XYZ file of C-alpha atoms in Angstrom:
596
model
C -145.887 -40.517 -5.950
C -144.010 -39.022 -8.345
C -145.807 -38.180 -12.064
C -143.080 -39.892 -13.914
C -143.227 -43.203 -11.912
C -139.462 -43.795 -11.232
C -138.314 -44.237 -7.464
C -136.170 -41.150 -6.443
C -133.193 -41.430 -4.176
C -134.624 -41.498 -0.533
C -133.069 -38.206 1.036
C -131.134 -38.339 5.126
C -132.444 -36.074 7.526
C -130.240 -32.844 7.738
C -127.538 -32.453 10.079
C -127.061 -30.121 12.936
C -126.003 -26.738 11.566
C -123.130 -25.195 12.345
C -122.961 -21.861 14.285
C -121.880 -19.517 11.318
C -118.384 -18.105 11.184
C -117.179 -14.440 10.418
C -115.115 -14.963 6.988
C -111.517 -14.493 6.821
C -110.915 -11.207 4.926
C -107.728 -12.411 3.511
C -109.761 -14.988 1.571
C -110.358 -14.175 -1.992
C -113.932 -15.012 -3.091
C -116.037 -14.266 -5.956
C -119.331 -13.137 -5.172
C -120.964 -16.290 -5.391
C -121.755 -18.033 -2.148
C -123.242 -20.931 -3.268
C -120.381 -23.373 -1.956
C -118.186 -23.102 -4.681
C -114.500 -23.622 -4.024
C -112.477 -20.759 -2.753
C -109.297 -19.288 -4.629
C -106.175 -20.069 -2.388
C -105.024 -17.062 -0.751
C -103.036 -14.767 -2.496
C -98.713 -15.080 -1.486
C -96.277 -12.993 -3.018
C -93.157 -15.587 -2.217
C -92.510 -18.903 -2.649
C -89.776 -21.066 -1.262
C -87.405 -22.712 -3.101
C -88.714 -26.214 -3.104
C -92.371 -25.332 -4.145
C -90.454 -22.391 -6.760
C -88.804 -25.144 -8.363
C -91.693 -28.045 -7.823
C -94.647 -25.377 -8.748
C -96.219 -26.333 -6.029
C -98.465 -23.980 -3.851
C -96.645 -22.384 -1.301
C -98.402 -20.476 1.661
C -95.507 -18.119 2.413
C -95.055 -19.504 5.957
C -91.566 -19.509 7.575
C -92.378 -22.757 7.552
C -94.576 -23.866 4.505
C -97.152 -26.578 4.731
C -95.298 -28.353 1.427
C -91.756 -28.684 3.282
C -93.574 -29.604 6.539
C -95.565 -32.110 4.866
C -92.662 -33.589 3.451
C -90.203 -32.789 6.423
C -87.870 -30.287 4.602
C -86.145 -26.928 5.473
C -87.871 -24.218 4.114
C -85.823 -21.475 2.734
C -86.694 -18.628 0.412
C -84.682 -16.751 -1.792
C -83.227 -13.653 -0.638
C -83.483 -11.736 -4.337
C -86.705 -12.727 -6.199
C -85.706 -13.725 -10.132
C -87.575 -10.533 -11.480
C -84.907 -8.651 -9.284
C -82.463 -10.873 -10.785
C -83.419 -10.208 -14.596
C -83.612 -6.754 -14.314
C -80.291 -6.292 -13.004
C -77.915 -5.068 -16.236
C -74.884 -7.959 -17.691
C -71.924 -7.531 -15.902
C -73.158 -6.077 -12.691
C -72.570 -7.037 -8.915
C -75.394 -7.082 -6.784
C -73.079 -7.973 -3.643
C -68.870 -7.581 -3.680
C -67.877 -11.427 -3.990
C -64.909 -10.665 -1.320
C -67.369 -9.365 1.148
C -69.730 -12.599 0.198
C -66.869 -14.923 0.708
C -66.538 -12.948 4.084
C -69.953 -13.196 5.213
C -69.844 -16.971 4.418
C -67.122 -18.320 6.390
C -68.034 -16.060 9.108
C -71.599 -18.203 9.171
C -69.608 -21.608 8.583
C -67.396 -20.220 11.830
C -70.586 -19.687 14.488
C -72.032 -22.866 12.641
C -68.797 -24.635 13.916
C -68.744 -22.781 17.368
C -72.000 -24.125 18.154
C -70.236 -27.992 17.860
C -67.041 -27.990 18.887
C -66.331 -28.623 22.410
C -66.724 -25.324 24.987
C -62.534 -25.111 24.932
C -61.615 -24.694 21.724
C -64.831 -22.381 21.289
C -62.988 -19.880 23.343
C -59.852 -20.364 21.647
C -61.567 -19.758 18.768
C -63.287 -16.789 19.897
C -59.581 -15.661 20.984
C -58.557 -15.944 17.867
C -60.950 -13.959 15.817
C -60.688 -10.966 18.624
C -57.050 -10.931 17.432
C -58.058 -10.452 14.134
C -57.377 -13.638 12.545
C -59.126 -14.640 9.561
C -62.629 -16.564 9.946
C -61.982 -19.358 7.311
C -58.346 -19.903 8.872
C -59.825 -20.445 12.370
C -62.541 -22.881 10.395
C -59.841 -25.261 9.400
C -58.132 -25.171 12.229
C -61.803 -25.976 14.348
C -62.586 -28.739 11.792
C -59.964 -30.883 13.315
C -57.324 -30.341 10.979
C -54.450 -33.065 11.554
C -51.513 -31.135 13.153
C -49.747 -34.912 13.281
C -48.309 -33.770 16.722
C -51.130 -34.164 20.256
C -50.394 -31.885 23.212
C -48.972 -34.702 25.209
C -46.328 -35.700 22.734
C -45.241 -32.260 22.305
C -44.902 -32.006 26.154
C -42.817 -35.059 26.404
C -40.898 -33.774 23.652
C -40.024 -30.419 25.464
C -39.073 -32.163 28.665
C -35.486 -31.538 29.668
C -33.357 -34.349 28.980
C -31.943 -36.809 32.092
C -28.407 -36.015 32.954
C -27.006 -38.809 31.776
C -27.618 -37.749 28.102
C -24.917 -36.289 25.548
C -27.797 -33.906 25.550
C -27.622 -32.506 28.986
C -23.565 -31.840 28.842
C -23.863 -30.304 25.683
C -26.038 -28.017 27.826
C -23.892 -27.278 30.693
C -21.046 -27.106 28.590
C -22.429 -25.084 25.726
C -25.232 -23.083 27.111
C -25.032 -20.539 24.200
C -25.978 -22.862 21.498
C -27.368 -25.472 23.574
C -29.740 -22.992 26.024
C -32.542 -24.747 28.334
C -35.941 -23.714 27.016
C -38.549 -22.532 29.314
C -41.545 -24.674 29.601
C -44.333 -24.256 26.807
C -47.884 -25.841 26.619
C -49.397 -24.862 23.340
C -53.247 -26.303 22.879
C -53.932 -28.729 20.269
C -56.159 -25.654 18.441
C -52.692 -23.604 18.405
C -50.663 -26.152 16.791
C -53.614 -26.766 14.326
C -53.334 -22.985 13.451
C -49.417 -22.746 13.480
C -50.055 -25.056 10.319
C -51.918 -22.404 8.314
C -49.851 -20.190 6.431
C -50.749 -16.561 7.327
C -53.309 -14.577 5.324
C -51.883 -12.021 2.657
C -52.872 -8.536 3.478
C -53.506 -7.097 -0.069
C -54.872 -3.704 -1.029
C -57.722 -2.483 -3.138
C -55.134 -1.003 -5.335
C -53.426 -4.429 -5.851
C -56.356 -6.364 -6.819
C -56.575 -6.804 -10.569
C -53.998 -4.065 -11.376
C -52.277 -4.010 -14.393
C -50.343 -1.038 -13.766
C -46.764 -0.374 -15.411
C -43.276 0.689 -13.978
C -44.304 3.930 -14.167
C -46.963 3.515 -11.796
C -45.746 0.628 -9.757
C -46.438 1.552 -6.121
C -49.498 3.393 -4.683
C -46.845 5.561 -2.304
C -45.728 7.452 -5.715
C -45.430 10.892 -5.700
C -46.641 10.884 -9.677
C -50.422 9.774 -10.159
C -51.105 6.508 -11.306
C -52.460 6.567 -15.414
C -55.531 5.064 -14.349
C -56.391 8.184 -11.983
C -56.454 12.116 -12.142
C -55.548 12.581 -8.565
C -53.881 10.519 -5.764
C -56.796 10.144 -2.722
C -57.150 6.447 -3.456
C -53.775 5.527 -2.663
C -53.094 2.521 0.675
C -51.936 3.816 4.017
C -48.981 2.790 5.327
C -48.558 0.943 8.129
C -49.471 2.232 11.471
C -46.975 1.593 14.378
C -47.989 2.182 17.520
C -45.677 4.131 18.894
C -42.682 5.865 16.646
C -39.400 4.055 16.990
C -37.893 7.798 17.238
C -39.123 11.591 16.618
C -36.104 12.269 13.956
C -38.135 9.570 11.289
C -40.499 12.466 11.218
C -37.596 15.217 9.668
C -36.714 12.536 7.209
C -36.894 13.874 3.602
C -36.104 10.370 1.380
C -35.941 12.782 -2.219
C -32.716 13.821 -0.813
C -31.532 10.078 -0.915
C -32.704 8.564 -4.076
C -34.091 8.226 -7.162
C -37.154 6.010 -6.523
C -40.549 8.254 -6.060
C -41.889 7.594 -2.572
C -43.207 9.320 -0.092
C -41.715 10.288 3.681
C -45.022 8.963 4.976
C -43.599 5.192 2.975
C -40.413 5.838 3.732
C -41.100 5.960 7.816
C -43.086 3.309 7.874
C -40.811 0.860 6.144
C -37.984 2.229 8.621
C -39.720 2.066 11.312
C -40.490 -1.793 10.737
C -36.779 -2.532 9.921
C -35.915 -1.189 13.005
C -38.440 -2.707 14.929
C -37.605 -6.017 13.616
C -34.532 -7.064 11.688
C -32.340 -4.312 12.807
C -31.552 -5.781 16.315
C -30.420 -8.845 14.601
C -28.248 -6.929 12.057
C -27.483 -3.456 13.797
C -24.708 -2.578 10.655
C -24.950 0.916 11.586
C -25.939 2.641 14.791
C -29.413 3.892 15.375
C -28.221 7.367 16.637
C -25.651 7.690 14.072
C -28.235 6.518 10.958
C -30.681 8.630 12.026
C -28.265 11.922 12.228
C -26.977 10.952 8.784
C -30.397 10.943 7.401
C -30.901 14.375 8.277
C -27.541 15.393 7.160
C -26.066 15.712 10.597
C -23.208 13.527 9.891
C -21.440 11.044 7.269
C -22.898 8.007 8.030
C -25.497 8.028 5.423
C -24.776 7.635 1.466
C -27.390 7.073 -1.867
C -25.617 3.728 -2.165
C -26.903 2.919 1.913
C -29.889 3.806 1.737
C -31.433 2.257 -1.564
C -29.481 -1.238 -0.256
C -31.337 -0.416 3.360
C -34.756 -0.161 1.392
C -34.015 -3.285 -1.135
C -34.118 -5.432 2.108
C -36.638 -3.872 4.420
C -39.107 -3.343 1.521
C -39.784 -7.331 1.430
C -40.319 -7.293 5.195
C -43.026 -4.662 4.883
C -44.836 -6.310 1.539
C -46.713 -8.609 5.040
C -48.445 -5.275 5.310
C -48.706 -3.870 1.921
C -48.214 -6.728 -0.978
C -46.701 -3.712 -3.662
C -43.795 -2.577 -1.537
C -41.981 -5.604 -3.165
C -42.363 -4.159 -6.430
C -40.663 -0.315 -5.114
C -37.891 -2.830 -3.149
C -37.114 -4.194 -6.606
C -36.383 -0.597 -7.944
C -34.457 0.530 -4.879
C -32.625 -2.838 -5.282
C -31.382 -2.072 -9.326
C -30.739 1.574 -8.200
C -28.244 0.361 -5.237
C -26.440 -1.982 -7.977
C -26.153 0.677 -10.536
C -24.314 2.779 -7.753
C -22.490 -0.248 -6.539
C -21.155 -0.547 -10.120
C -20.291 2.975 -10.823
C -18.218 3.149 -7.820
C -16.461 0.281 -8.271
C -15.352 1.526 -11.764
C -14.867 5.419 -10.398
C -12.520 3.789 -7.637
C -14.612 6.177 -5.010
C -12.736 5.590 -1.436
C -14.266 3.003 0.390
C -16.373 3.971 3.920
C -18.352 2.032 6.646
C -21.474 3.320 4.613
C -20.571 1.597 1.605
C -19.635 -1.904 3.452
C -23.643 -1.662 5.043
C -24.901 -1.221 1.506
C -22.990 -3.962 0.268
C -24.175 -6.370 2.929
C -27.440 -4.970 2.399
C -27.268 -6.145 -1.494
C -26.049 -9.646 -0.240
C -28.835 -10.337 1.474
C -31.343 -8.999 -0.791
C -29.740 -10.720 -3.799
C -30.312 -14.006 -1.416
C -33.874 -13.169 -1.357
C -34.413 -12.543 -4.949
C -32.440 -16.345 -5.185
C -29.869 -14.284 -7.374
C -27.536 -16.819 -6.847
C -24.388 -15.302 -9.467
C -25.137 -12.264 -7.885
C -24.556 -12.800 -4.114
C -21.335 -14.796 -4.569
C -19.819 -11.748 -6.597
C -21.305 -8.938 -3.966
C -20.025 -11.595 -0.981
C -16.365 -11.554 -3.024
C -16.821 -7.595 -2.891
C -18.255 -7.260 0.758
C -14.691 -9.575 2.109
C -12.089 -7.598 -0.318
C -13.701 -4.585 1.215
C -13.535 -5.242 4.847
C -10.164 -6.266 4.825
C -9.184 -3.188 3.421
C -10.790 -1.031 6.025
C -9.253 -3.572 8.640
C -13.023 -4.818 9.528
C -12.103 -8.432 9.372
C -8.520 -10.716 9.711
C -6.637 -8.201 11.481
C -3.402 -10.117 12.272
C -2.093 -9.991 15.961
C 1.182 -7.072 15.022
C -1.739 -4.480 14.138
C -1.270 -1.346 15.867
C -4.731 -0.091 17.294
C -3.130 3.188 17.691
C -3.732 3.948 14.083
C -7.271 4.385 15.103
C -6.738 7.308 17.554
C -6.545 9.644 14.537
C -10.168 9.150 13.551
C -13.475 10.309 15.293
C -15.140 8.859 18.068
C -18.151 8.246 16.172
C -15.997 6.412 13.352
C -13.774 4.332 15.696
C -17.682 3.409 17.177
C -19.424 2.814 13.565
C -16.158 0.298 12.627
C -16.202 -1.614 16.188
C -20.019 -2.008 15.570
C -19.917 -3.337 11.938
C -16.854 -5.040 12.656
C -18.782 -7.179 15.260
C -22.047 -7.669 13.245
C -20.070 -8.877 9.757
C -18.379 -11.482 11.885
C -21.841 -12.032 14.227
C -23.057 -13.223 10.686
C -20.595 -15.398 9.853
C -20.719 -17.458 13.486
C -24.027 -16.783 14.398
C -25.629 -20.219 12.656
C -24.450 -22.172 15.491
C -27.050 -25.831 14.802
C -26.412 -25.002 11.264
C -23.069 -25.125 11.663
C -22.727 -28.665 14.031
C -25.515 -30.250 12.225
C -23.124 -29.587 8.528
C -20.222 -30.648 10.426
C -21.694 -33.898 12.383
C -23.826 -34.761 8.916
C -20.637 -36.967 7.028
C -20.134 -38.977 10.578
C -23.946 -39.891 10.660
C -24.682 -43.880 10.704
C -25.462 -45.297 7.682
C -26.941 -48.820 6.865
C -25.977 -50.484 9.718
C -22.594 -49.124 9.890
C -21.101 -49.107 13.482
C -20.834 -45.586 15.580
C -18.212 -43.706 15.698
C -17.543 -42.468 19.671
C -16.932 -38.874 20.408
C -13.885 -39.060 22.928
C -14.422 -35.558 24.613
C -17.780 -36.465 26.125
C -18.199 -38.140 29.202
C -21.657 -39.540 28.331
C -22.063 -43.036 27.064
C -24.011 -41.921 23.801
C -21.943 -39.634 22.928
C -21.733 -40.195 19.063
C -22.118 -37.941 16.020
C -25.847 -39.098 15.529
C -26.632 -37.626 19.522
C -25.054 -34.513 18.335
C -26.713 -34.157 15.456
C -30.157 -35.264 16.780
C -29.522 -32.701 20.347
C -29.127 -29.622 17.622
C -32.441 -30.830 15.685
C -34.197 -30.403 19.208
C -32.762 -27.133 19.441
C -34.248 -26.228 16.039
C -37.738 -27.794 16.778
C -38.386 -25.520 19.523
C -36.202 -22.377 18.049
C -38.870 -22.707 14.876
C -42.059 -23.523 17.137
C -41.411 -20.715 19.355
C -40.334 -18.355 17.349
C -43.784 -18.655 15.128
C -46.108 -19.331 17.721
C -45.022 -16.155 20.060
C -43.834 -13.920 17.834
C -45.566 -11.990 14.645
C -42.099 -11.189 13.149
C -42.066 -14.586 11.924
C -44.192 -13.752 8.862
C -41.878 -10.946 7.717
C -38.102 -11.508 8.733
C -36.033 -13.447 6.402
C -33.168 -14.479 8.823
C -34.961 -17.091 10.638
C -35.407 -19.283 6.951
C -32.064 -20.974 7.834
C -33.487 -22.667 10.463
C -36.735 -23.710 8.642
C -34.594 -25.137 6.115
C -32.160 -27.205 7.940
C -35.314 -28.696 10.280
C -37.235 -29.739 6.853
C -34.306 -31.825 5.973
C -33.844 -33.483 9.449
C -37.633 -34.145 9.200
C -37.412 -35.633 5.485
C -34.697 -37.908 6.640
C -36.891 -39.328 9.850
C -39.705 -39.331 7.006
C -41.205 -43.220 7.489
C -38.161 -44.752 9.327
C -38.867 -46.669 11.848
C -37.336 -45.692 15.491
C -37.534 -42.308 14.807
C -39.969 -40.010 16.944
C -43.453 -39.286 15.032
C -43.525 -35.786 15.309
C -41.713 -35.690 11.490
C -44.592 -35.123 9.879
C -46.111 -31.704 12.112
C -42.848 -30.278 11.629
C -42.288 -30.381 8.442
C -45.781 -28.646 7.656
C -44.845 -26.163 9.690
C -41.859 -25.430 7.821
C -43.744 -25.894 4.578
C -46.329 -22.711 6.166
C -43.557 -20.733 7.173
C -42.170 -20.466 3.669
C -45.899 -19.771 2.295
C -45.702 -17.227 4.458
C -42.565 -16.003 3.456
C -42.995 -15.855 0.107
C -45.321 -13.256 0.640
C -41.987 -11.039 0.671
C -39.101 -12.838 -0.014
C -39.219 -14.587 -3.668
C -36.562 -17.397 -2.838
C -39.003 -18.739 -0.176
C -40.861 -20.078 -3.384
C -37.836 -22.237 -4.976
C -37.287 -23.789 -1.638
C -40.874 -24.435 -0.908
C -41.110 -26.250 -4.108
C -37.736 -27.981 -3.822
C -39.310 -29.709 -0.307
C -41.979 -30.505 -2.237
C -40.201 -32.395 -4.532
C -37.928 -34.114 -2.076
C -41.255 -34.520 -0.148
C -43.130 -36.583 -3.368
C -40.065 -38.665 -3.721
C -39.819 -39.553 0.145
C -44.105 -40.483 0.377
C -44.220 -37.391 2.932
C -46.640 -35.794 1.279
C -48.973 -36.740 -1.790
C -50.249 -35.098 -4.786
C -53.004 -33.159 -3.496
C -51.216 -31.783 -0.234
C -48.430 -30.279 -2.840
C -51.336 -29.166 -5.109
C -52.690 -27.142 -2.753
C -49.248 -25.821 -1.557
C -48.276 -24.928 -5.151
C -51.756 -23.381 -6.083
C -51.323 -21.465 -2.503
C -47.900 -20.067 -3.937
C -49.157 -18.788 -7.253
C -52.177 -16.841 -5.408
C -49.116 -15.398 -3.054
C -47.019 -14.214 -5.727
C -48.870 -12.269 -7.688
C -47.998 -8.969 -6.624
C -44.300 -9.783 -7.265
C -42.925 -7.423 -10.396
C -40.338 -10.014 -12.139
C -40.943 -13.517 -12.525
C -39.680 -15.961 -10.034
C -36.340 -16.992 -10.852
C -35.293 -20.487 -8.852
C -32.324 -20.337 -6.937
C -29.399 -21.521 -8.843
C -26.999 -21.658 -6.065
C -29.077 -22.342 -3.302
C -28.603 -25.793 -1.540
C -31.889 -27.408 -0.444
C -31.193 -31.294 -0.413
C -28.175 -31.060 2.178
C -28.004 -34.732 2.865
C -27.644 -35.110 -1.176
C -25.060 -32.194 -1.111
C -22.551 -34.108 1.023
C -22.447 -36.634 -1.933
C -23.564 -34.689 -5.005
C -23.752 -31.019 -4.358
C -24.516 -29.592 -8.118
C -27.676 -32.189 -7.945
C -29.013 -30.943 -4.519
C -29.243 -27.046 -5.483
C -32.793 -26.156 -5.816
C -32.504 -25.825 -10.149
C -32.194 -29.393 -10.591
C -34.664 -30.520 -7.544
C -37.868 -28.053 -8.899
């Protein structure tokens, strides 16, 4: 019994004891081994639940916290002592190569859902270099408006019994059957997506001057002792032809470029717009650029590379800005010569047309009526145009073979340009005889087919453009960097605005009106007058309910990031017709000025 006579606490018998176990040398302990409570073991990372919680965290892959609580565990990849230490101002990672990095994860994230089809197309895609966060929207189901089995029933032929069909056999030309074409729903998803802007290290966030305006300069830029950072040209793959190589461009202007600039913009133009628009002959352009013959003049070539400069600003943003300079250098000669009275030549008719079209571009409205006054007074006078039937074609025998072979050529192409806009053409003519309000149809005697009326007319040449314009930018590249096609983009918009919410009309309105809209993004890339128009549609868009405010956000914001490389500021088209429907009625309301 205890001395101090209080009942103790009657103790249990003691347990079975446990075999002992080796410790775990990862444990931290501290000397005492008397059961006291261990120190957690040591981690030198924390996720980013128990960082921000300041909760333990046992460094796992998978941490007992998130696991507990059913979270995904992720860690940081830079710890915030790494962060601090870093100086103000600096980049730990490029943000453009971030951005990169990130869609390319949101693209195999998307891969792994979509269905195994369009993961191959999308795999196609990015093997032909596509961008990743293009092919993302495109994957995410982006709503072309148009399914795969509409467009096929849209690109049936049409039964022979339709206005259609005789327009065909009797007008194959302009009325040509199409070959069949069965696009997947990914593609026409994509063919919505303007094209990416290829922009150069030397373009981003330059503030250069004039005097430094293109990285092909021969002078070194003000920012830079030497030259080795300047932008490749293009690479073709195979040289249009060996004599490029001789060229030596200081002999033909002003403007500091190089040969290696100078090829690559040729060989583009001839690649591309050239068999369109062959003014001058290959053979005999070539010769006269090494000196072999006349057909070559200042005045020719700074108009050639006003207009083939745009084109190649898909490749390399800043040749706008040396297209710009070539383009007030061909004026200045173009006035001088006027006021010296210099005899006229088939050199000097090319440059002209050359200015036209670039003034078009530039939506130098003034500008191309006066040079299209000049180009007609001219041609006349060298008997390129409205030779009357008493003209003597022996007069010609005097001359050269090359020269009676230069006029026959640009004889052909000047009036090729003038004819050539065959849908543009019927649909202007057909577009005053379209039903209105209920008004009855008007027959169209010389047709054998019961609907033939000016509304099957018109609608047969707005199938023509549908598949000219879904073609042409789904099989061919050129698309992003020619400028003759716009016509067509411009004239389909319209038809589409029209058939915008009326009832009857097909429902593919809304797909190809987008895809005009993304061919003028495109565009705009090079051409500044793609901008007025795109913003025109906009407008005419908005006031239709075709399109609502944040699609034309987007668009707009889309335009400013594409137009930053361009040296002057945009100037909207004055003369430029963009409502045509209003322009039957009110033409001075419908040019682009009063619609932006």
């Amino acid at each position: 019994m205890p001395l101090d006579g209080h009942r103790q606490r009657p103790l249990l018998p003691r347990t079975a004891q446990q075999p002992p176990q080796e410790p775990n040398p990862t444990d931290g302990d501290d000397g005492n081994s008397n059961g006291r409570k261990r120190r957690r073991s040591y981690t030198s990372k924390a996720c980013n639940f128990c960082r921000d919680k300041k909760k333990a965290c046992d460094g796992q892959p998978d941490c007992s916290q998130c696991l507990r609580r059913g979270l995904k565990c992720e860690y940081r990849v830079v710890t915030n002592a790494i962060l601090k230490a870093i100086p103000a101002g600096f980049q730990l990672v490029d943000k453009q190569e971030s951005l990169g990095n990130a869609d390319a994860a949101d693209l195999l994230e998307i891969l792994k859902r979509v269905p195994e089809d369009e993961a191959l197309e999308g795999l196609q895609l990015l093997r032909t270099g596509n961008d990743p966060a293009l092919i993302c929207s495109a994957l995410r189901g982006y709503d072309a408006g148009l399914s795969s089995a509409a467009l096929n029933r849209a690109i049936l032929p049409p039964t022979q019994s339709s206005l259609e069909f005789e327009l065909m056999m009797r007008h194959p030309v302009a009325y040509p059957a199409w070959p069949s074409c069965q696009p997947s729903k990914l593609d026409l998803d994509f063919l919505l997506l303007p094209r990416e802007v290829l922009s150069s290290a030397s373009h981003s966030g330059s503030t250069e001057t004039a005097d430094s305006f293109s990285p092909y300069t021969r002078r070194p830029r003000r920012n830079s002792l030497n030259s080795t950072g300047r932008v490749g040209p293009r690479n073709p793959s195979t040289l249009y032809d060996n004599r490029l190589l001789s060229v030596d461009i200081t002999q033909w202007t002003d403007v500091p470029i190089t040969n290696e600039f100078s090829i690559a913009v040729l060989q583009l133009y001839l690649e591309t717009d050239y068999p369109m628009m062959p003014l001058i002959d290959v053979d005999l352009l070539l010769d006269g650029l090494l000196g072999k013959n006349e057909f070559c003049s200042r005045i020719l070539v700074s108009g050639l590379f006003a207009w083939a400069c745009q084109g190649y600003a898909a490749f390399e943003p800043e040749a706008t800005v040396v297209g710009h300079y070539f383009y007030v250098e061909a004026k200045e000669l173009w006035r001088r010569s006027k006021e010296a009275r210099v005899e006229e030549s088939i050199c000097t008719v090319a440059a002209v047309q050359y200015l036209l079209m670039t003034s078009v571009s530039l939506g130098a409205g003034a500008q191309y009526v006066e040079l299209l006054d000049d180009l007609l007074d001219m041609s006349k006078r060298l008997e390129l145009l409205n030779i009357g039937p008493s003209h003597d074609s022996r007069l010609n025998l005097d001359s050269s073979a090359n020269y009676r072979k230069a006029k026959s050529q640009i004889s052909w192409v000047l009036f090729a340009c003038l004819t050539i806009y065959h849908h543009l053409a019927i649909m202007d003519l057909f577009r005053p005889l379209l039903q209105h309000n209920g008004a009855p149809r008007q027959r169209l005697p010389n047709f054998a087919s019961e609907e033939s009326t000016p509304d099957a007319v018109y609608a047969a040449s707005v199938k023509q453009l549908k598949r000219i314009v879904l073609f042409y930018r789904h099989n061919h590249p050129e698309s992003s960097y020619s400028f003759f096609w716009h016509s067509a983009l411009l004239y389909l918009a319209n038809a589409m605005l029209a058939e915008a919410n009326v009832p009857g009309h097909a429902t593919d309105w809304r797909f190809y009106l987008r895809l005009c809209i993304a061919c003028y993004q495109t565009l705009y890339t090079g051409f500044p007058l793609a901008k007025g128009i795109t913003l025109s549609l906009l407008s005419m868009a908005l006031e239709k309910g075709a399109m609502d405010i944040p699609q034309t956000r987007a668009i707009r914001r889309d335009l400013e990031l594409r137009g930053k490389h361009h040296m002057i500021p945009d100037q909207v088209p004055v003369y430029w017709v963009v409502d045509l429907d209003l322009a039957v009625t009110d033409p001075f309301v419908a040019h682009a000025e009063n619609l932006v």
